[in-house]
Structure formats: structure tokens, C-alpha cells
């Protein structure tokens, strides 16, 4: 199909590739290169998905993930079918041995194998409850689909991670480094993930995932800054420098990734909503003229200021547009495995 035959995704013992975490990727740089190849030539493999169907299941809302994954699938010749299972489907039960006398109508054990017959690839978006950390971090929902669907599963954001977003983020950073000749700097680029205020308790998924991918990529000097009590799960952040001093963290940064998340230890709470943590041009002046990133959606002048969002350092639209190429690289990798 024009790419070398080496597979870029791990193959679990089930023999079924999946994409739910950075741990599912063998070679991040090669996957990034594939995505950028598609960006240059979106239809180079426009028939590899012919006569294949991809199911996009949404238990929660989405704009970018929903649209970009459909476009990616269509660029590869696949037929995407979107099912808003959270609002239009039968309420699903996920617990094993549940006595289904409540409001859950169908067990995932019954629904997922049927989807496995309808589709060739199954993609799922499911948010955490933010009520019980152990439940959310067990990733029951996506793991039950992996267990019972019998086809490759792709995460469109799960309870704790958002791998297509993070692959997009590494693609965008790579692209900026290439295009702006930052690769000539005689050091690793400094990437800062900074907490930002928000009015709602948000999941830790994007931040966990960004930390996991930057650490796995291993090509950056990586700092995370947040107020006290906003520590993330160490399994994702290990390897990063962590500080409560945002201004110190921002010094000499080449990229600043802005994101709110709720508390991890006392799970799913808002402790601090200090507007001082919102990134402004004054704070940006501490950086090495850093590019600013955010996964979107964003609350203007709460999480990020107008002056940053509308300013020349923002690469947020570029970042969101790269969602197509991230999805296309992953889907093509799975299709290539299926046709081998
Ligand atoms: N960043 C992201 O996943 O956007 P959506 O929630 O709109 O899909």
C-alpha cells in the first residue's frame, strides 16, 4: 500500500490491534510520519477501506473527534456509521453478572458482538463519571467493548485517556519543529502542560494522555504545572518535572499546552479556580515565544484568554485540523493489518 510493511501498532495476544493508549504504539515517530504523509496526500490510499465499515459510538458529545474520524475513514474509502448510543440507543449495562432490574436495557456482552458483525473497526467515546476513581480508572466501558466486540477497537476518548488527541498533539509539535526550524535549537524543545481554571469539574483524560504520549515520545524537556492538590496519576506523569509555580515553569517554554482538569486524589473536585492561572500575553512573554495548544472546546476568558486564542502564537486551529491525519494514520494501520 505504499508504506513499509512494518506494523506501527502493538499486537496483543488476542491478535486484534487496538488504539486506546500510547502503549498500543510501537513507533510514535513513524505513526506521526504516516499522518503527515496523509496530510500531504489525503487520498493516496483511497481504496484500502473499500467494502469496510467503521462504527463510531458516542456515549458522550463530540465535535472534532466525530467529524475528523469520519473524514479520515472516508479518505481511506471506508463507510462510517455514527451511533449516538448515549442518547439514541438502549441504555447499556457494563458490569459482569449484573442483575438488570434497573434502567439498563441491554448488556454490552450482547450488544458488542453484534457490532463486531456489523463493522470492521469499532470506535468508542465514553467519558468518566468523575464519581468513583477506581471505577473510572478501570476503564470498564472500553475494556468491555474490547473483550466482546471481536474486532479492533479505537478510543475516541475514554474515562482516562484521549489517544487520538495526543497523537494529534505530537504530530502538531513535530510539524511546528520542522516548519519553523526549531529543530536547529541545540536542546530538546521545552513543552509545558499547564492547568487552567474552569467552572466545571472536567476529566483528567486529555492531560493524562498528553503526559503519557510526551513521556513515551521522549523527545522533549517536559514540565507540568498546576495548583496544589491537582496532581495527576503518576503512571502517566512519571518522567516530567512537576511544579506549582506556573511562572517558573513557563520560562523558556517552546510549547505551552493549556488544559483544565479536576482533582485526582479527592476525585473529581474543583479545589481552586484561581483566574490567575489563565494564560495571558504577559505570562507568554516569559516563554521562548511559545506556541500555545489546547484540545478544544475551550471556555474563552475562563480557561484561555481572547488575546492568546486570537493571537499569533496560537496553533490551536492547526492542532484541531490535524485530528484527521492522526485518525487516518491509525485506521490505515488497522486496515493494513486486516488485509495482511
Ligand atoms: N478535542 C476533542 O476531542 O474535541 P471534541 O470533544 O469536540 O471531539
CSV table of N, CA and C in Angstrom, one decimal, residues 58-169:
chain,number,residue,atom,x,y,z
A,58,UNK,N,-20.9,7.0,20.2
A,58,UNK,CA,-20.8,8.1,21.1
A,58,UNK,C,-21.7,8.0,22.3
A,59,UNK,N,-21.1,7.7,23.5
A,59,UNK,CA,-21.8,7.8,24.7
A,59,UNK,C,-21.9,9.2,25.2
A,60,UNK,N,-21.0,10.1,24.7
A,60,UNK,CA,-20.9,11.5,25.1
A,60,UNK,C,-20.7,12.4,23.9
A,61,UNK,N,-20.9,13.7,24.1
A,61,UNK,CA,-20.8,14.6,23.0
A,61,UNK,C,-19.4,14.7,22.4
A,62,UNK,N,-19.4,15.2,21.1
A,62,UNK,CA,-18.1,15.5,20.5
A,62,UNK,C,-18.4,16.3,19.2
A,63,UNK,N,-17.4,17.1,18.8
A,63,UNK,CA,-17.5,17.8,17.5
A,63,UNK,C,-16.3,17.3,16.7
A,64,UNK,N,-15.1,17.7,17.1
A,64,UNK,CA,-13.8,17.4,16.4
A,64,UNK,C,-13.6,15.9,16.1
A,65,UNK,N,-13.7,15.1,17.2
A,65,UNK,CA,-13.4,13.7,17.1
A,65,UNK,C,-14.4,13.0,16.1
A,66,UNK,N,-15.7,13.4,16.3
A,66,UNK,CA,-16.7,12.8,15.4
A,66,UNK,C,-16.5,13.1,14.0
A,67,UNK,N,-16.2,14.4,13.7
A,67,UNK,CA,-16.1,14.8,12.3
A,67,UNK,C,-14.7,14.3,11.7
A,68,UNK,N,-13.7,14.5,12.4
A,68,UNK,CA,-12.3,14.1,11.8
A,68,UNK,C,-12.2,12.6,11.6
A,69,UNK,N,-12.8,11.8,12.5
A,69,UNK,CA,-12.6,10.4,12.3
A,69,UNK,C,-13.5,9.9,11.1
A,70,UNK,N,-14.6,10.5,10.9
A,70,UNK,CA,-15.4,10.2,9.7
A,70,UNK,C,-14.7,10.6,8.4
A,71,UNK,N,-14.1,11.8,8.4
A,71,UNK,CA,-13.4,12.2,7.2
A,71,UNK,C,-12.2,11.3,7.0
A,72,UNK,N,-11.5,10.9,8.0
A,72,UNK,CA,-10.3,10.1,7.9
A,72,UNK,C,-10.8,8.7,7.3
A,73,UNK,N,-11.9,8.2,7.8
A,73,UNK,CA,-12.4,6.9,7.3
A,73,UNK,C,-12.7,7.0,5.8
A,74,UNK,N,-13.4,8.1,5.5
A,74,UNK,CA,-13.8,8.3,4.1
A,74,UNK,C,-12.6,8.5,3.2
A,75,UNK,N,-11.6,9.2,3.6
A,75,UNK,CA,-10.4,9.3,2.8
A,75,UNK,C,-9.7,8.0,2.5
A,76,UNK,N,-10.0,7.0,3.3
A,76,UNK,CA,-9.5,5.6,3.1
A,76,UNK,C,-10.5,4.7,2.4
A,77,UNK,N,-11.6,5.3,2.0
A,77,UNK,CA,-12.6,4.5,1.3
A,77,UNK,C,-13.6,3.7,2.2
A,78,UNK,N,-13.6,4.0,3.5
A,78,UNK,CA,-14.5,3.2,4.4
A,78,UNK,C,-15.8,4.0,4.5
A,79,UNK,N,-16.8,3.2,4.9
A,79,UNK,CA,-18.1,3.8,5.2
A,79,UNK,C,-18.3,3.9,6.7
A,80,UNK,N,-18.3,5.2,7.2
A,80,UNK,CA,-18.5,5.4,8.6
A,80,UNK,C,-20.0,5.5,9.0
A,81,UNK,N,-20.4,4.8,10.1
A,81,UNK,CA,-21.7,4.9,10.6
A,81,UNK,C,-21.6,5.4,12.0
A,82,UNK,N,-22.3,6.6,12.3
A,82,UNK,CA,-22.2,7.1,13.7
A,82,UNK,C,-23.5,6.7,14.4
A,83,UNK,N,-23.3,6.3,15.6
A,83,UNK,CA,-24.4,5.9,16.5
A,83,UNK,C,-24.3,6.6,17.8
A,84,UNK,N,-25.2,7.5,18.1
A,84,UNK,CA,-25.2,8.2,19.4
A,84,UNK,C,-25.8,7.3,20.5
A,85,UNK,N,-25.1,6.3,20.8
A,85,UNK,CA,-25.6,5.3,21.7
A,85,UNK,C,-26.1,5.9,23.1
A,86,UNK,N,-25.4,7.0,23.5
A,86,UNK,CA,-25.7,7.6,24.8
A,86,UNK,C,-27.1,8.2,24.8
A,87,UNK,N,-27.5,8.8,23.6
A,87,UNK,CA,-28.8,9.5,23.6
A,87,UNK,C,-29.8,8.8,22.8
A,88,UNK,N,-29.4,7.9,21.9
A,88,UNK,CA,-30.4,7.3,20.9
A,88,UNK,C,-30.5,5.7,21.1
A,89,UNK,N,-29.5,5.2,21.8
A,89,UNK,CA,-29.5,3.7,21.9
A,89,UNK,C,-30.1,3.2,23.1
A,90,UNK,N,-30.2,1.9,23.3
A,90,UNK,CA,-30.6,1.3,24.6
A,90,UNK,C,-29.6,1.6,25.6
A,91,UNK,N,-30.0,1.8,26.8
A,91,UNK,CA,-29.1,2.1,27.9
A,91,UNK,C,-28.3,0.8,28.2
A,92,UNK,N,-26.9,0.9,28.1
A,92,UNK,CA,-26.1,-0.3,28.2
A,92,UNK,C,-25.7,-0.6,29.7
A,93,UNK,N,-25.6,-1.9,30.0
A,93,UNK,CA,-25.1,-2.3,31.3
A,93,UNK,C,-23.7,-2.9,31.0
A,94,UNK,N,-22.7,-2.5,31.8
A,94,UNK,CA,-21.3,-2.9,31.6
A,94,UNK,C,-20.8,-3.9,32.6
A,95,UNK,N,-21.4,-4.0,33.8
A,95,UNK,CA,-20.9,-4.8,34.9
A,95,UNK,C,-21.2,-6.3,34.6
A,96,UNK,N,-20.2,-7.1,34.8
A,96,UNK,CA,-20.4,-8.6,34.7
A,96,UNK,C,-21.4,-9.0,35.8
A,97,UNK,N,-22.2,-10.0,35.4
A,97,UNK,CA,-23.1,-10.7,36.3
A,97,UNK,C,-24.2,-9.7,37.0
A,98,UNK,N,-24.4,-8.6,36.3
A,98,UNK,CA,-25.4,-7.6,36.8
A,98,UNK,C,-26.8,-8.2,36.7
A,99,UNK,N,-27.6,-7.9,37.7
A,99,UNK,CA,-29.0,-8.3,37.7
A,99,UNK,C,-29.7,-7.1,37.1
A,100,UNK,N,-30.2,-7.2,35.9
A,100,UNK,CA,-30.6,-6.0,35.2
A,100,UNK,C,-32.0,-5.6,35.4
A,101,UNK,N,-32.3,-5.3,36.7
A,101,UNK,CA,-33.7,-4.9,37.1
A,101,UNK,C,-33.9,-3.4,37.1
A,102,UNK,N,-32.8,-2.6,36.8
A,102,UNK,CA,-32.9,-1.2,36.8
A,102,UNK,C,-33.2,-0.6,35.5
A,103,UNK,N,-32.6,0.5,35.1
A,103,UNK,CA,-32.9,1.2,33.9
A,103,UNK,C,-32.0,0.8,32.7
A,104,UNK,N,-31.1,-0.1,32.9
A,104,UNK,CA,-30.2,-0.6,31.8
A,104,UNK,C,-30.9,-1.7,31.0
A,105,UNK,N,-31.0,-1.5,29.7
A,105,UNK,CA,-31.9,-2.4,28.9
A,105,UNK,C,-31.1,-3.5,28.3
A,106,UNK,N,-29.8,-3.3,27.9
A,106,UNK,CA,-29.0,-4.3,27.2
A,106,UNK,C,-27.6,-4.4,27.7
A,107,UNK,N,-27.1,-5.6,27.8
A,107,UNK,CA,-25.7,-5.8,28.3
A,107,UNK,C,-24.7,-5.6,27.1
A,108,UNK,N,-23.6,-5.0,27.4
A,108,UNK,CA,-22.6,-4.9,26.4
A,108,UNK,C,-22.1,-6.2,25.9
A,109,UNK,N,-22.3,-7.2,26.7
A,109,UNK,CA,-21.9,-8.6,26.3
A,109,UNK,C,-22.8,-9.1,25.2
A,110,UNK,N,-24.0,-8.6,25.1
A,110,UNK,CA,-24.9,-8.9,24.0
A,110,UNK,C,-24.8,-8.0,22.8
A,111,UNK,N,-24.6,-6.7,23.1
A,111,UNK,CA,-24.6,-5.6,22.1
A,111,UNK,C,-23.2,-5.6,21.3
A,112,UNK,N,-22.1,-5.8,22.0
A,112,UNK,CA,-20.8,-5.6,21.3
A,112,UNK,C,-20.5,-6.7,20.3
A,113,UNK,N,-20.9,-8.0,20.5
A,113,UNK,CA,-20.6,-8.9,19.4
A,113,UNK,C,-21.4,-8.7,18.2
A,114,UNK,N,-22.6,-8.1,18.3
A,114,UNK,CA,-23.4,-7.7,17.2
A,114,UNK,C,-22.7,-6.6,16.4
A,115,UNK,N,-22.2,-5.6,17.1
A,115,UNK,CA,-21.5,-4.5,16.4
A,115,UNK,C,-20.2,-5.1,15.8
A,116,UNK,N,-19.7,-6.1,16.4
A,116,UNK,CA,-18.5,-6.8,15.8
A,116,UNK,C,-18.8,-7.5,14.4
A,117,UNK,N,-20.1,-7.8,14.3
A,117,UNK,CA,-20.5,-8.4,13.0
A,117,UNK,C,-20.9,-7.3,12.0
A,118,UNK,N,-21.4,-6.2,12.5
A,118,UNK,CA,-21.8,-5.1,11.5
A,118,UNK,C,-20.6,-4.4,11.0
A,119,UNK,N,-19.6,-4.2,11.8
A,119,UNK,CA,-18.4,-3.3,11.5
A,119,UNK,C,-17.1,-4.1,11.4
A,120,UNK,N,-16.1,-3.4,10.8
A,120,UNK,CA,-14.8,-4.0,10.7
A,120,UNK,C,-13.9,-3.3,11.8
A,121,UNK,N,-14.2,-2.1,12.1
A,121,UNK,CA,-13.5,-1.4,13.2
A,121,UNK,C,-14.5,-0.7,14.1
A,122,UNK,N,-14.4,-0.7,15.4
A,122,UNK,CA,-15.3,-0.1,16.3
A,122,UNK,C,-14.6,1.0,17.1
A,123,UNK,N,-15.2,2.2,17.0
A,123,UNK,CA,-14.6,3.4,17.8
A,123,UNK,C,-15.6,3.8,18.8
A,124,UNK,N,-15.1,4.1,20.0
A,124,UNK,CA,-16.0,4.4,21.1
A,124,UNK,C,-15.5,5.7,21.9
A,125,UNK,N,-16.5,6.6,22.2
A,125,UNK,CA,-16.2,7.7,23.1
A,125,UNK,C,-17.0,7.5,24.3
A,126,UNK,N,-16.4,7.5,25.4
A,126,UNK,CA,-17.0,7.3,26.7
A,126,UNK,C,-16.3,8.1,27.8
A,127,UNK,N,-17.0,9.0,28.5
A,127,UNK,CA,-16.4,9.9,29.5
A,127,UNK,C,-16.4,9.2,30.9
A,128,UNK,N,-15.6,9.7,31.8
A,128,UNK,CA,-15.6,9.1,33.2
A,128,UNK,C,-16.9,9.7,33.9
A,129,UNK,N,-17.2,9.0,35.0
A,129,UNK,CA,-18.3,9.5,35.8
A,129,UNK,C,-17.8,10.7,36.7
A,130,UNK,N,-16.5,10.7,37.0
A,130,UNK,CA,-15.9,11.6,38.0
A,130,UNK,C,-16.5,11.4,39.4
A,131,UNK,N,-17.1,10.2,39.6
A,131,UNK,CA,-17.7,10.0,41.0
A,131,UNK,C,-16.8,9.0,41.7
A,132,UNK,N,-16.3,8.0,41.0
A,132,UNK,CA,-15.5,6.9,41.7
A,132,UNK,C,-14.2,6.7,40.9
A,133,UNK,N,-13.1,7.0,41.4
A,133,UNK,CA,-11.8,7.0,40.7
A,133,UNK,C,-11.5,5.6,40.3
A,134,UNK,N,-11.7,4.6,41.2
A,134,UNK,CA,-11.3,3.2,40.9
A,134,UNK,C,-12.1,2.7,39.7
A,135,UNK,N,-13.4,3.1,39.7
A,135,UNK,CA,-14.3,2.6,38.5
A,135,UNK,C,-13.8,3.3,37.2
A,136,UNK,N,-13.6,4.6,37.3
A,136,UNK,CA,-13.2,5.3,36.0
A,136,UNK,C,-11.8,4.7,35.5
A,137,UNK,N,-10.9,4.6,36.5
A,137,UNK,CA,-9.5,4.2,36.0
A,137,UNK,C,-9.5,2.7,35.7
A,138,UNK,N,-10.5,2.0,36.0
A,138,UNK,CA,-10.5,0.6,35.5
A,138,UNK,C,-10.9,0.5,34.0
A,139,UNK,N,-11.3,1.6,33.4
A,139,UNK,CA,-11.7,1.7,32.0
A,139,UNK,C,-12.6,0.5,31.6
A,140,UNK,N,-13.6,0.3,32.5
A,140,UNK,CA,-14.6,-0.8,32.3
A,140,UNK,C,-15.2,-0.7,30.9
A,141,UNK,N,-15.7,0.4,30.5
A,141,UNK,CA,-16.5,0.5,29.3
A,141,UNK,C,-15.8,0.1,28.1
A,142,UNK,N,-14.6,0.8,27.9
A,142,UNK,CA,-13.9,0.5,26.6
A,142,UNK,C,-13.3,-1.0,26.7
A,143,UNK,N,-12.9,-1.4,27.9
A,143,UNK,CA,-12.4,-2.8,28.0
A,143,UNK,C,-13.4,-3.8,27.7
A,144,UNK,N,-14.7,-3.5,28.1
A,144,UNK,CA,-15.8,-4.5,27.8
A,144,UNK,C,-16.0,-4.6,26.3
A,145,UNK,N,-15.9,-3.4,25.6
A,145,UNK,CA,-16.0,-3.5,24.1
A,145,UNK,C,-14.9,-4.2,23.5
A,146,UNK,N,-13.7,-4.0,24.0
A,146,UNK,CA,-12.5,-4.8,23.5
A,146,UNK,C,-12.7,-6.3,23.7
A,147,UNK,N,-13.3,-6.6,24.9
A,147,UNK,CA,-13.4,-8.0,25.3
A,147,UNK,C,-14.5,-8.7,24.4
A,148,UNK,N,-15.6,-8.0,24.1
A,148,UNK,CA,-16.7,-8.7,23.5
A,148,UNK,C,-17.0,-8.3,22.0
A,149,UNK,N,-16.3,-7.3,21.4
A,149,UNK,CA,-16.7,-6.9,20.1
A,149,UNK,C,-16.0,-7.9,19.1
A,150,UNK,N,-14.8,-8.4,19.4
A,150,UNK,CA,-14.1,-9.3,18.5
A,150,UNK,C,-13.6,-8.6,17.2
A,151,UNK,N,-13.5,-7.3,17.2
A,151,UNK,CA,-12.9,-6.5,16.1
A,151,UNK,C,-12.0,-5.5,16.8
A,152,UNK,N,-11.1,-4.8,16.0
A,152,UNK,CA,-10.2,-3.8,16.5
A,152,UNK,C,-11.1,-2.6,17.1
A,153,UNK,N,-10.7,-2.1,18.3
A,153,UNK,CA,-11.3,-1.0,18.9
A,153,UNK,C,-10.4,0.2,19.0
A,154,UNK,N,-11.0,1.3,18.7
A,154,UNK,CA,-10.2,2.6,18.7
A,154,UNK,C,-10.9,3.5,19.7
A,155,UNK,N,-10.2,4.1,20.6
A,155,UNK,CA,-10.7,5.0,21.6
A,155,UNK,C,-10.9,6.4,20.9
A,156,UNK,N,-12.1,6.9,21.1
A,156,UNK,CA,-12.4,8.3,20.7
A,156,UNK,C,-12.4,9.2,21.9
A,157,UNK,N,-11.8,8.8,23.0
A,157,UNK,CA,-11.6,9.3,24.3
A,157,UNK,C,-12.4,8.4,25.3
A,158,UNK,N,-11.6,8.0,26.3
A,158,UNK,CA,-12.2,7.0,27.3
A,158,UNK,C,-12.2,7.7,28.6
A,159,UNK,N,-12.4,6.9,29.7
A,159,UNK,CA,-12.5,7.5,31.0
A,159,UNK,C,-11.2,8.2,31.5
A,160,UNK,N,-10.1,7.7,31.0
A,160,UNK,CA,-8.8,8.3,31.5
A,160,UNK,C,-7.9,8.8,30.4
A,161,UNK,N,-8.1,8.5,29.2
A,161,UNK,CA,-7.1,8.8,28.1
A,161,UNK,C,-7.8,9.3,26.8
A,162,UNK,N,-7.1,10.0,26.0
A,162,UNK,CA,-7.6,10.5,24.7
A,162,UNK,C,-6.5,10.4,23.7
A,163,UNK,N,-6.2,9.1,23.2
A,163,UNK,CA,-5.0,8.9,22.4
A,163,UNK,C,-5.0,9.6,21.0
A,164,UNK,N,-6.2,9.7,20.4
A,164,UNK,CA,-6.2,10.3,19.1
A,164,UNK,C,-5.8,11.8,19.2
A,165,UNK,N,-6.3,12.4,20.3
A,165,UNK,CA,-5.9,13.8,20.6
A,165,UNK,C,-4.4,13.9,20.8
A,166,UNK,N,-3.9,13.0,21.6
A,166,UNK,CA,-2.4,13.1,21.9
A,166,UNK,C,-1.6,12.8,20.7
A,167,UNK,N,-2.0,11.9,19.9
A,167,UNK,CA,-1.2,11.6,18.6
A,167,UNK,C,-1.2,12.9,17.8
A,168,UNK,N,-2.4,13.5,17.7
A,168,UNK,CA,-2.5,14.8,17.0
A,168,UNK,C,-1.6,15.9,17.6
A,169,UNK,N,-1.5,15.9,18.9
A,169,UNK,CA,-0.6,16.9,19.6
A,169,UNK,C,0.8,16.7,19.2
